[in-house]
Amino acid sequence: MATEVLKIYGDRKSQPTRAVMLFCKLNGIDFEEFTVELFNQEHLSPQFEEINPVKEIPVIFHGDFKLSESHAILIYLASAFPDVADHWYPADAKKRALIHSVLDWHHCHLRRGAMGYLLNTILGPARGLTMNPQSALECEKILKSALSNLESFWLKDTGKYLLGYDQSSIADLSLICELMQFEVLDEEEKNKIFSPYKKVQQWMADIKTATRPQFDDVHQHLLFVDRPRFREAVGRSAN
Amino acid sequence: MATEVLKIYGDRKSQPTRAVMLFCKLNGIDFEEFTVELFNQEHLSPQFEEINPVKEIPVIFHGDFKLSESHAILIYLASAFPDVADHWYPADAKKRALIHSVLDWHHCHLRRGAMGYLLNTILGPARGLTMNPQSALECEKILKSALSNLESFWLKDTGKYLLGYDQSSIADLSLICELMQFEVLDEEEKNKIFSPYKKVQQWMADIKTATRPQFDDVHQHLLFVDRPRFREAVGRSAN
């Protein structure tokens, strides 16, 4: 099963797409990349709707097997490719359960807060949308609460990585790719968000160090983002 | 590991708590139930925060192993208890991957739409909150889109259950427990929501039939809900 060529439909501007591609690159899993341009709203096109009626990226094809949802994809890849080291998705039932737990928490907390915050502060206004101040405040609250949980609950003193593990797991990849979206903010705004969370900052630095050069490869457009041009591109995508 | 007595901290008014308890009852897994009263905001108390800093239910203890997040718990129980039949969480990597996929989708779509809708139409107003009309519309849109995806994508013609499987999985339990929250609405409001989705209605009827009497046991307070008293209780919980 693992010898079939993997196809990934996604856009590196999407954090779940990057998490899946980063995992593949770190584990020597070759893939063909099919870009679904978010800024051109290709994910909403009838062509893409045939691939994924939920209209979201990433989607993988492994032979004739199709799968959406990045966490499900990461787990599948870690299980289907026999050369993937155990630490990414441990066979031990309890270690694995805690990884599911932090990934599930991510969906309803960190992702919701982070995406909502960026939509309200930069993506929405750049697209000419009138944002709702109550919703902006609500998202900032969810984001801060999530970062605080990450700092004081999901990161432990026993090990460098999430859940106190001493090696990284698929959860580390998913969560750091989420937080890398904040690279589109100015330095000052970014610092304002992250400065209270020292362990989060250290954890991010540790993962980057451990996963380079592949980390930089999938994040290239974010590491060297030209912010005015980015805002302009977001604005154009609204038309 | 599976011989240790399971403890479940939760409240049957919470759909993820019910999904976990229903799974246990269907699989002959004994548990001790510790009620964390949502209406009394016990999940926000310092005592419960020591158990789960994220302040959410359910949480299980299996011996000294603690786990939060209902999907993670369902997967763990299906893996740790050897007598659980394979169909609940198939060993086959592809079948399993699709279950992860629908569970992940549930988090960001069906749950978000359903909870947001109920908060805006009944829970918020009953608690005396002034709801934001834009947010109410947004939640209704998410809910309808999610029900439409459920109807035409996640339910298939090949089998009765989610993903076209011919036996139920943990995903069926999680999603139906979510939709059972709508029992707090009046019949007319409920029909307005569900009437366009015939396959969803049939699927709900099929699961109920297949999982009785345990289904009715965990949903007792919802099946015989006294709506005026429910609204009053929600209101009291705001004080």
PDB file of N, CA and C in Angstrom, chain B residues 1-90:
ATOM      1  N   MET B   1      -4.513  -3.764  31.655  1.00  0.00           N
ATOM      2  CA  MET B   1      -4.867  -2.348  31.656  1.00  0.00           C
ATOM      3  C   MET B   1      -6.387  -2.175  31.655  1.00  0.00           C
ATOM      4  N   ALA B   2      -7.098  -3.088  30.937  1.00  0.00           N
ATOM      5  CA  ALA B   2      -8.540  -2.901  30.797  1.00  0.00           C
ATOM      6  C   ALA B   2      -9.315  -3.341  32.035  1.00  0.00           C
ATOM      7  N   THR B   3      -8.643  -3.928  33.026  1.00  0.00           N
ATOM      8  CA  THR B   3      -9.378  -4.392  34.203  1.00  0.00           C
ATOM      9  C   THR B   3      -9.548  -3.290  35.249  1.00  0.00           C
ATOM     10  N   GLU B   4      -8.832  -2.178  35.105  1.00  0.00           N
ATOM     11  CA  GLU B   4      -9.003  -1.093  36.069  1.00  0.00           C
ATOM     12  C   GLU B   4     -10.370  -0.444  35.874  1.00  0.00           C
ATOM     13  N   VAL B   5     -10.990  -0.018  36.992  1.00  0.00           N
ATOM     14  CA  VAL B   5     -12.333   0.573  36.865  1.00  0.00           C
ATOM     15  C   VAL B   5     -12.244   1.951  36.216  1.00  0.00           C
ATOM     16  N   LEU B   6     -13.095   2.136  35.240  1.00  0.00           N
ATOM     17  CA  LEU B   6     -13.119   3.395  34.511  1.00  0.00           C
ATOM     18  C   LEU B   6     -13.962   4.419  35.272  1.00  0.00           C
ATOM     19  N   LYS B   7     -13.461   5.644  35.329  1.00  0.00           N
ATOM     20  CA  LYS B   7     -14.241   6.733  35.928  1.00  0.00           C
ATOM     21  C   LYS B   7     -14.526   7.751  34.844  1.00  0.00           C
ATOM     22  N   ILE B   8     -15.777   8.189  34.774  1.00  0.00           N
ATOM     23  CA  ILE B   8     -16.120   9.224  33.786  1.00  0.00           C
ATOM     24  C   ILE B   8     -16.632  10.460  34.522  1.00  0.00           C
ATOM     25  N   TYR B   9     -15.950  11.568  34.321  1.00  0.00           N
ATOM     26  CA  TYR B   9     -16.415  12.854  34.828  1.00  0.00           C
ATOM     27  C   TYR B   9     -17.148  13.547  33.689  1.00  0.00           C
ATOM     28  N   GLY B  10     -18.435  13.821  33.903  1.00  0.00           N
ATOM     29  CA  GLY B  10     -19.176  14.469  32.832  1.00  0.00           C
ATOM     30  C   GLY B  10     -20.577  14.829  33.275  1.00  0.00           C
ATOM     31  N   ASP B  11     -21.394  15.189  32.316  1.00  0.00           N
ATOM     32  CA  ASP B  11     -22.780  15.569  32.568  1.00  0.00           C
ATOM     33  C   ASP B  11     -23.556  15.090  31.351  1.00  0.00           C
ATOM     34  N   ARG B  12     -24.639  14.353  31.578  1.00  0.00           N
ATOM     35  CA  ARG B  12     -25.385  13.805  30.434  1.00  0.00           C
ATOM     36  C   ARG B  12     -26.043  14.889  29.588  1.00  0.00           C
ATOM     37  N   LYS B  13     -26.042  16.115  30.087  1.00  0.00           N
ATOM     38  CA  LYS B  13     -26.535  17.212  29.248  1.00  0.00           C
ATOM     39  C   LYS B  13     -25.508  17.560  28.165  1.00  0.00           C
ATOM     40  N   SER B  14     -24.287  17.085  28.319  1.00  0.00           N
ATOM     41  CA  SER B  14     -23.226  17.361  27.330  1.00  0.00           C
ATOM     42  C   SER B  14     -23.174  16.220  26.327  1.00  0.00           C
ATOM     43  N   GLN B  15     -23.246  16.584  25.050  1.00  0.00           N
ATOM     44  CA  GLN B  15     -23.289  15.566  24.001  1.00  0.00           C
ATOM     45  C   GLN B  15     -22.017  14.695  23.964  1.00  0.00           C
ATOM     46  N   PRO B  16     -20.819  15.245  24.181  1.00  0.00           N
ATOM     47  CA  PRO B  16     -19.649  14.360  24.176  1.00  0.00           C
ATOM     48  C   PRO B  16     -19.642  13.396  25.363  1.00  0.00           C
ATOM     49  N   THR B  17     -20.175  13.845  26.505  1.00  0.00           N
ATOM     50  CA  THR B  17     -20.276  12.934  27.654  1.00  0.00           C
ATOM     51  C   THR B  17     -21.186  11.763  27.301  1.00  0.00           C
ATOM     52  N   ARG B  18     -22.337  12.073  26.697  1.00  0.00           N
ATOM     53  CA  ARG B  18     -23.278  11.003  26.354  1.00  0.00           C
ATOM     54  C   ARG B  18     -22.670  10.013  25.361  1.00  0.00           C
ATOM     55  N   ALA B  19     -21.914  10.530  24.389  1.00  0.00           N
ATOM     56  CA  ALA B  19     -21.306   9.630  23.389  1.00  0.00           C
ATOM     57  C   ALA B  19     -20.389   8.623  24.076  1.00  0.00           C
ATOM     58  N   VAL B  20     -19.600   9.101  25.026  1.00  0.00           N
ATOM     59  CA  VAL B  20     -18.663   8.214  25.731  1.00  0.00           C
ATOM     60  C   VAL B  20     -19.430   7.196  26.578  1.00  0.00           C
ATOM     61  N   MET B  21     -20.455   7.659  27.300  1.00  0.00           N
ATOM     62  CA  MET B  21     -21.223   6.735  28.152  1.00  0.00           C
ATOM     63  C   MET B  21     -21.994   5.718  27.320  1.00  0.00           C
ATOM     64  N   LEU B  22     -22.547   6.180  26.197  1.00  0.00           N
ATOM     65  CA  LEU B  22     -23.288   5.271  25.320  1.00  0.00           C
ATOM     66  C   LEU B  22     -22.358   4.178  24.792  1.00  0.00           C
ATOM     67  N   PHE B  23     -21.168   4.577  24.379  1.00  0.00           N
ATOM     68  CA  PHE B  23     -20.183   3.594  23.898  1.00  0.00           C
ATOM     69  C   PHE B  23     -19.902   2.558  24.981  1.00  0.00           C
ATOM     70  N   CYS B  24     -19.689   3.012  26.204  1.00  0.00           N
ATOM     71  CA  CYS B  24     -19.389   2.088  27.302  1.00  0.00           C
ATOM     72  C   CYS B  24     -20.547   1.129  27.530  1.00  0.00           C
ATOM     73  N   LYS B  25     -21.753   1.672  27.570  1.00  0.00           N
ATOM     74  CA  LYS B  25     -22.919   0.822  27.837  1.00  0.00           C
ATOM     75  C   LYS B  25     -23.119  -0.210  26.728  1.00  0.00           C
ATOM     76  N   LEU B  26     -22.890   0.199  25.476  1.00  0.00           N
ATOM     77  CA  LEU B  26     -23.065  -0.723  24.349  1.00  0.00           C
ATOM     78  C   LEU B  26     -22.008  -1.821  24.343  1.00  0.00           C
ATOM     79  N   ASN B  27     -20.868  -1.542  24.972  1.00  0.00           N
ATOM     80  CA  ASN B  27     -19.760  -2.492  24.939  1.00  0.00           C
ATOM     81  C   ASN B  27     -19.503  -3.169  26.281  1.00  0.00           C
ATOM     82  N   GLY B  28     -20.461  -3.026  27.185  1.00  0.00           N
ATOM     83  CA  GLY B  28     -20.324  -3.700  28.485  1.00  0.00           C
ATOM     84  C   GLY B  28     -19.132  -3.218  29.298  1.00  0.00           C
ATOM     85  N   ILE B  29     -18.754  -1.959  29.105  1.00  0.00           N
ATOM     86  CA  ILE B  29     -17.641  -1.406  29.894  1.00  0.00           C
ATOM     87  C   ILE B  29     -18.237  -0.705  31.125  1.00  0.00           C
ATOM     88  N   ASP B  30     -17.982  -1.277  32.285  1.00  0.00           N
ATOM     89  CA  ASP B  30     -18.506  -0.666  33.517  1.00  0.00           C
ATOM     90  C   ASP B  30     -17.771   0.622  33.809  1.00  0.00           C
ATOM     91  N   PHE B  31     -18.495   1.574  34.354  1.00  0.00           N
ATOM     92  CA  PHE B  31     -17.824   2.822  34.756  1.00  0.00           C
ATOM     93  C   PHE B  31     -18.515   3.429  35.968  1.00  0.00           C
ATOM     94  N   GLU B  32     -17.735   4.224  36.672  1.00  0.00           N
ATOM     95  CA  GLU B  32     -18.301   5.042  37.749  1.00  0.00           C
ATOM     96  C   GLU B  32     -18.538   6.422  37.156  1.00  0.00           C
ATOM     97  N   GLU B  33     -19.711   6.981  37.455  1.00  0.00           N
ATOM     98  CA  GLU B  33     -20.089   8.269  36.857  1.00  0.00           C
ATOM     99  C   GLU B  33     -19.956   9.382  37.903  1.00  0.00           C
ATOM    100  N   PHE B  34     -19.185  10.395  37.589  1.00  0.00           N
ATOM    101  CA  PHE B  34     -19.031  11.542  38.478  1.00  0.00           C
ATOM    102  C   PHE B  34     -19.614  12.760  37.764  1.00  0.00           C
ATOM    103  N   THR B  35     -20.734  13.245  38.274  1.00  0.00           N
ATOM    104  CA  THR B  35     -21.419  14.333  37.569  1.00  0.00           C
ATOM    105  C   THR B  35     -20.761  15.680  37.836  1.00  0.00           C
ATOM    106  N   VAL B  36     -20.463  16.364  36.751  1.00  0.00           N
ATOM    107  CA  VAL B  36     -19.919  17.723  36.805  1.00  0.00           C
ATOM    108  C   VAL B  36     -21.031  18.602  36.238  1.00  0.00           C
ATOM    109  N   GLU B  37     -21.814  19.204  37.099  1.00  0.00           N
ATOM    110  CA  GLU B  37     -23.039  19.912  36.696  1.00  0.00           C
ATOM    111  C   GLU B  37     -22.725  21.135  35.833  1.00  0.00           C
ATOM    112  N   LEU B  38     -23.082  21.044  34.557  1.00  0.00           N
ATOM    113  CA  LEU B  38     -22.826  22.187  33.660  1.00  0.00           C
ATOM    114  C   LEU B  38     -23.648  23.411  34.071  1.00  0.00           C
ATOM    115  N   PHE B  39     -24.916  23.178  34.421  1.00  0.00           N
ATOM    116  CA  PHE B  39     -25.776  24.317  34.755  1.00  0.00           C
ATOM    117  C   PHE B  39     -25.320  25.019  36.034  1.00  0.00           C
ATOM    118  N   ASN B  40     -24.603  24.304  36.882  1.00  0.00           N
ATOM    119  CA  ASN B  40     -24.034  24.962  38.077  1.00  0.00           C
ATOM    120  C   ASN B  40     -22.620  25.459  37.807  1.00  0.00           C
ATOM    121  N   GLN B  41     -22.190  25.339  36.559  1.00  0.00           N
ATOM    122  CA  GLN B  41     -20.853  25.761  36.135  1.00  0.00           C
ATOM    123  C   GLN B  41     -19.743  25.059  36.927  1.00  0.00           C
ATOM    124  N   GLU B  42     -19.999  23.813  37.299  1.00  0.00           N
ATOM    125  CA  GLU B  42     -18.972  23.081  38.056  1.00  0.00           C
ATOM    126  C   GLU B  42     -17.724  22.812  37.213  1.00  0.00           C
ATOM    127  N   HIS B  43     -17.899  22.826  35.877  1.00  0.00           N
ATOM    128  CA  HIS B  43     -16.723  22.609  35.012  1.00  0.00           C
ATOM    129  C   HIS B  43     -15.763  23.789  35.069  1.00  0.00           C
ATOM    130  N   LEU B  44     -16.254  24.929  35.589  1.00  0.00           N
ATOM    131  CA  LEU B  44     -15.378  26.108  35.693  1.00  0.00           C
ATOM    132  C   LEU B  44     -14.815  26.267  37.109  1.00  0.00           C
ATOM    133  N   SER B  45     -15.149  25.348  37.994  1.00  0.00           N
ATOM    134  CA  SER B  45     -14.718  25.475  39.389  1.00  0.00           C
ATOM    135  C   SER B  45     -13.232  25.148  39.538  1.00  0.00           C
ATOM    136  N   PRO B  46     -12.581  25.711  40.575  1.00  0.00           N
ATOM    137  CA  PRO B  46     -11.158  25.392  40.804  1.00  0.00           C
ATOM    138  C   PRO B  46     -10.939  23.886  41.008  1.00  0.00           C
ATOM    139  N   GLN B  47     -11.917  23.211  41.642  1.00  0.00           N
ATOM    140  CA  GLN B  47     -11.778  21.763  41.858  1.00  0.00           C
ATOM    141  C   GLN B  47     -11.697  21.021  40.526  1.00  0.00           C
ATOM    142  N   PHE B  48     -12.574  21.401  39.582  1.00  0.00           N
ATOM    143  CA  PHE B  48     -12.543  20.696  38.298  1.00  0.00           C
ATOM    144  C   PHE B  48     -11.353  21.148  37.457  1.00  0.00           C
ATOM    145  N   GLU B  49     -10.954  22.389  37.634  1.00  0.00           N
ATOM    146  CA  GLU B  49      -9.782  22.872  36.881  1.00  0.00           C
ATOM    147  C   GLU B  49      -8.539  22.045  37.218  1.00  0.00           C
ATOM    148  N   GLU B  50      -8.494  21.534  38.447  1.00  0.00           N
ATOM    149  CA  GLU B  50      -7.354  20.651  38.800  1.00  0.00           C
ATOM    150  C   GLU B  50      -7.407  19.358  38.003  1.00  0.00           C
ATOM    151  N   ILE B  51      -8.619  18.909  37.713  1.00  0.00           N
ATOM    152  CA  ILE B  51      -8.774  17.676  36.916  1.00  0.00           C
ATOM    153  C   ILE B  51      -8.507  17.980  35.442  1.00  0.00           C
ATOM    154  N   ASN B  52      -9.130  19.022  34.938  1.00  0.00           N
ATOM    155  CA  ASN B  52      -8.901  19.392  33.540  1.00  0.00           C
ATOM    156  C   ASN B  52      -8.736  20.907  33.394  1.00  0.00           C
ATOM    157  N   PRO B  53      -7.491  21.364  33.257  1.00  0.00           N
ATOM    158  CA  PRO B  53      -7.233  22.797  33.131  1.00  0.00           C
ATOM    159  C   PRO B  53      -7.944  23.441  31.938  1.00  0.00           C
ATOM    160  N   VAL B  54      -8.351  22.631  30.955  1.00  0.00           N
ATOM    161  CA  VAL B  54      -9.063  23.163  29.794  1.00  0.00           C
ATOM    162  C   VAL B  54     -10.544  23.399  30.148  1.00  0.00           C
ATOM    163  N   LYS B  55     -10.961  22.896  31.315  1.00  0.00           N
ATOM    164  CA  LYS B  55     -12.315  23.144  31.872  1.00  0.00           C
ATOM    165  C   LYS B  55     -13.427  22.563  31.008  1.00  0.00           C
ATOM    166  N   GLU B  56     -13.172  21.411  30.456  1.00  0.00           N
ATOM    167  CA  GLU B  56     -14.195  20.779  29.621  1.00  0.00           C
ATOM    168  C   GLU B  56     -14.443  19.346  30.059  1.00  0.00           C
ATOM    169  N   ILE B  57     -15.669  18.898  29.801  1.00  0.00           N
ATOM    170  CA  ILE B  57     -16.016  17.499  30.046  1.00  0.00           C
ATOM    171  C   ILE B  57     -16.301  16.847  28.699  1.00  0.00           C
ATOM    172  N   PRO B  58     -16.202  15.518  28.623  1.00  0.00           N
ATOM    173  CA  PRO B  58     -15.862  14.564  29.678  1.00  0.00           C
ATOM    174  C   PRO B  58     -14.350  14.411  29.873  1.00  0.00           C
ATOM    175  N   VAL B  59     -14.035  13.851  31.027  1.00  0.00           N
ATOM    176  CA  VAL B  59     -12.660  13.413  31.325  1.00  0.00           C
ATOM    177  C   VAL B  59     -12.788  11.998  31.869  1.00  0.00           C
ATOM    178  N   ILE B  60     -11.893  11.114  31.456  1.00  0.00           N
ATOM    179  CA  ILE B  60     -11.900   9.764  32.054  1.00  0.00           C
ATOM    180  C   ILE B  60     -10.622   9.538  32.846  1.00  0.00           C
ATOM    181  N   PHE B  61     -10.746   8.670  33.841  1.00  0.00           N
ATOM    182  CA  PHE B  61      -9.573   8.116  34.512  1.00  0.00           C
ATOM    183  C   PHE B  61      -9.646   6.608  34.319  1.00  0.00           C
ATOM    184  N   HIS B  62      -8.563   6.048  33.814  1.00  0.00           N
ATOM    185  CA  HIS B  62      -8.479   4.597  33.680  1.00  0.00           C
ATOM    186  C   HIS B  62      -7.251   4.194  34.478  1.00  0.00           C
ATOM    187  N   GLY B  63      -7.472   3.781  35.739  1.00  0.00           N
ATOM    188  CA  GLY B  63      -6.350   3.665  36.665  1.00  0.00           C
ATOM    189  C   GLY B  63      -5.817   5.073  36.870  1.00  0.00           C
ATOM    190  N   ASP B  64      -4.533   5.262  36.736  1.00  0.00           N
ATOM    191  CA  ASP B  64      -3.982   6.614  36.922  1.00  0.00           C
ATOM    192  C   ASP B  64      -3.838   7.369  35.594  1.00  0.00           C
ATOM    193  N   PHE B  65      -4.388   6.813  34.554  1.00  0.00           N
ATOM    194  CA  PHE B  65      -4.301   7.479  33.249  1.00  0.00           C
ATOM    195  C   PHE B  65      -5.510   8.388  33.056  1.00  0.00           C
ATOM    196  N   LYS B  66      -5.234   9.646  32.803  1.00  0.00           N
ATOM    197  CA  LYS B  66      -6.306  10.632  32.640  1.00  0.00           C
ATOM    198  C   LYS B  66      -6.370  11.070  31.190  1.00  0.00           C
ATOM    199  N   LEU B  67      -7.586  11.245  30.672  1.00  0.00           N
ATOM    200  CA  LEU B  67      -7.725  11.622  29.262  1.00  0.00           C
ATOM    201  C   LEU B  67      -8.951  12.505  29.075  1.00  0.00           C
ATOM    202  N   SER B  68      -8.778  13.562  28.302  1.00  0.00           N
ATOM    203  CA  SER B  68      -9.896  14.445  27.967  1.00  0.00           C
ATOM    204  C   SER B  68     -10.117  14.406  26.456  1.00  0.00           C
ATOM    205  N   GLU B  69     -11.185  15.045  26.008  1.00  0.00           N
ATOM    206  CA  GLU B  69     -11.602  15.100  24.605  1.00  0.00           C
ATOM    207  C   GLU B  69     -12.303  13.801  24.208  1.00  0.00           C
ATOM    208  N   SER B  70     -13.605  13.938  23.915  1.00  0.00           N
ATOM    209  CA  SER B  70     -14.432  12.745  23.710  1.00  0.00           C
ATOM    210  C   SER B  70     -13.986  11.853  22.555  1.00  0.00           C
ATOM    211  N   HIS B  71     -13.535  12.434  21.462  1.00  0.00           N
ATOM    212  CA  HIS B  71     -13.110  11.568  20.349  1.00  0.00           C
ATOM    213  C   HIS B  71     -11.879  10.754  20.751  1.00  0.00           C
ATOM    214  N   ALA B  72     -10.943  11.410  21.417  1.00  0.00           N
ATOM    215  CA  ALA B  72      -9.748  10.713  21.889  1.00  0.00           C
ATOM    216  C   ALA B  72     -10.140   9.610  22.874  1.00  0.00           C
ATOM    217  N   ILE B  73     -11.125   9.906  23.707  1.00  0.00           N
ATOM    218  CA  ILE B  73     -11.571   8.917  24.703  1.00  0.00           C
ATOM    219  C   ILE B  73     -12.215   7.709  24.005  1.00  0.00           C
ATOM    220  N   LEU B  74     -13.087   7.972  23.033  1.00  0.00           N
ATOM    221  CA  LEU B  74     -13.743   6.869  22.313  1.00  0.00           C
ATOM    222  C   LEU B  74     -12.705   5.965  21.647  1.00  0.00           C
ATOM    223  N   ILE B  75     -11.721   6.576  21.013  1.00  0.00           N
ATOM    224  CA  ILE B  75     -10.671   5.795  20.340  1.00  0.00           C
ATOM    225  C   ILE B  75      -9.872   4.982  21.364  1.00  0.00           C
ATOM    226  N   TYR B  76      -9.548   5.632  22.482  1.00  0.00           N
ATOM    227  CA  TYR B  76      -8.777   4.936  23.518  1.00  0.00           C
ATOM    228  C   TYR B  76      -9.550   3.730  24.057  1.00  0.00           C
ATOM    229  N   LEU B  77     -10.828   3.938  24.370  1.00  0.00           N
ATOM    230  CA  LEU B  77     -11.626   2.841  24.941  1.00  0.00           C
ATOM    231  C   LEU B  77     -11.754   1.690  23.943  1.00  0.00           C
ATOM    232  N   ALA B  78     -11.962   2.044  22.671  1.00  0.00           N
ATOM    233  CA  ALA B  78     -12.086   0.999  21.646  1.00  0.00           C
ATOM    234  C   ALA B  78     -10.780   0.217  21.501  1.00  0.00           C
ATOM    235  N   SER B  79      -9.659   0.866  21.807  1.00  0.00           N
ATOM    236  CA  SER B  79      -8.350   0.210  21.679  1.00  0.00           C
ATOM    237  C   SER B  79      -7.963  -0.529  22.954  1.00  0.00           C
ATOM    238  N   ALA B  80      -8.299   0.018  24.112  1.00  0.00           N
ATOM    239  CA  ALA B  80      -7.802  -0.538  25.382  1.00  0.00           C
ATOM    240  C   ALA B  80      -8.655  -1.686  25.899  1.00  0.00           C
ATOM    241  N   PHE B  81      -9.906  -1.745  25.498  1.00  0.00           N
ATOM    242  CA  PHE B  81     -10.794  -2.816  25.971  1.00  0.00           C
ATOM    243  C   PHE B  81     -10.902  -3.877  24.888  1.00  0.00           C
ATOM    244  N   PRO B  82     -10.328  -5.061  25.132  1.00  0.00           N
ATOM    245  CA  PRO B  82     -10.199  -6.050  24.048  1.00  0.00           C
ATOM    246  C   PRO B  82     -11.514  -6.631  23.542  1.00  0.00           C
ATOM    247  N   ASP B  83     -12.587  -6.506  24.317  1.00  0.00           N
ATOM    248  CA  ASP B  83     -13.847  -7.109  23.863  1.00  0.00           C
ATOM    249  C   ASP B  83     -14.660  -6.217  22.930  1.00  0.00           C
ATOM    250  N   VAL B  84     -14.168  -5.016  22.650  1.00  0.00           N
ATOM    251  CA  VAL B  84     -14.911  -4.110  21.773  1.00  0.00           C
ATOM    252  C   VAL B  84     -14.851  -4.636  20.328  1.00  0.00           C
ATOM    253  N   ALA B  85     -16.013  -4.780  19.694  1.00  0.00           N
ATOM    254  CA  ALA B  85     -16.054  -5.312  18.324  1.00  0.00           C
ATOM    255  C   ALA B  85     -15.357  -4.355  17.362  1.00  0.00           C
ATOM    256  N   ASP B  86     -14.738  -4.920  16.345  1.00  0.00           N
ATOM    257  CA  ASP B  86     -13.918  -4.153  15.396  1.00  0.00           C
ATOM    258  C   ASP B  86     -14.683  -3.017  14.713  1.00  0.00           C
ATOM    259  N   HIS B  87     -16.003  -3.202  14.463  1.00  0.00           N
ATOM    260  CA  HIS B  87     -16.708  -2.185  13.671  1.00  0.00           C
ATOM    261  C   HIS B  87     -16.732  -0.815  14.340  1.00  0.00           C
ATOM    262  N   TRP B  88     -16.595  -0.767  15.668  1.00  0.00           N
ATOM    263  CA  TRP B  88     -16.625   0.533  16.342  1.00  0.00           C
ATOM    264  C   TRP B  88     -15.435   1.406  15.953  1.00  0.00           C
ATOM    265  N   TYR B  89     -14.283   0.736  15.738  1.00  0.00           N
ATOM    266  CA  TYR B  89     -13.063   1.482  15.386  1.00  0.00           C
ATOM    267  C   TYR B  89     -12.154   0.490  14.651  1.00  0.00           C
ATOM    268  N   PRO B  90     -12.440   0.311  13.353  1.00  0.00           N
ATOM    269  CA  PRO B  90     -11.817  -0.806  12.612  1.00  0.00           C
ATOM    270  C   PRO B  90     -10.281  -0.770  12.617  1.00  0.00           C
TER     271      PRO B  90
END
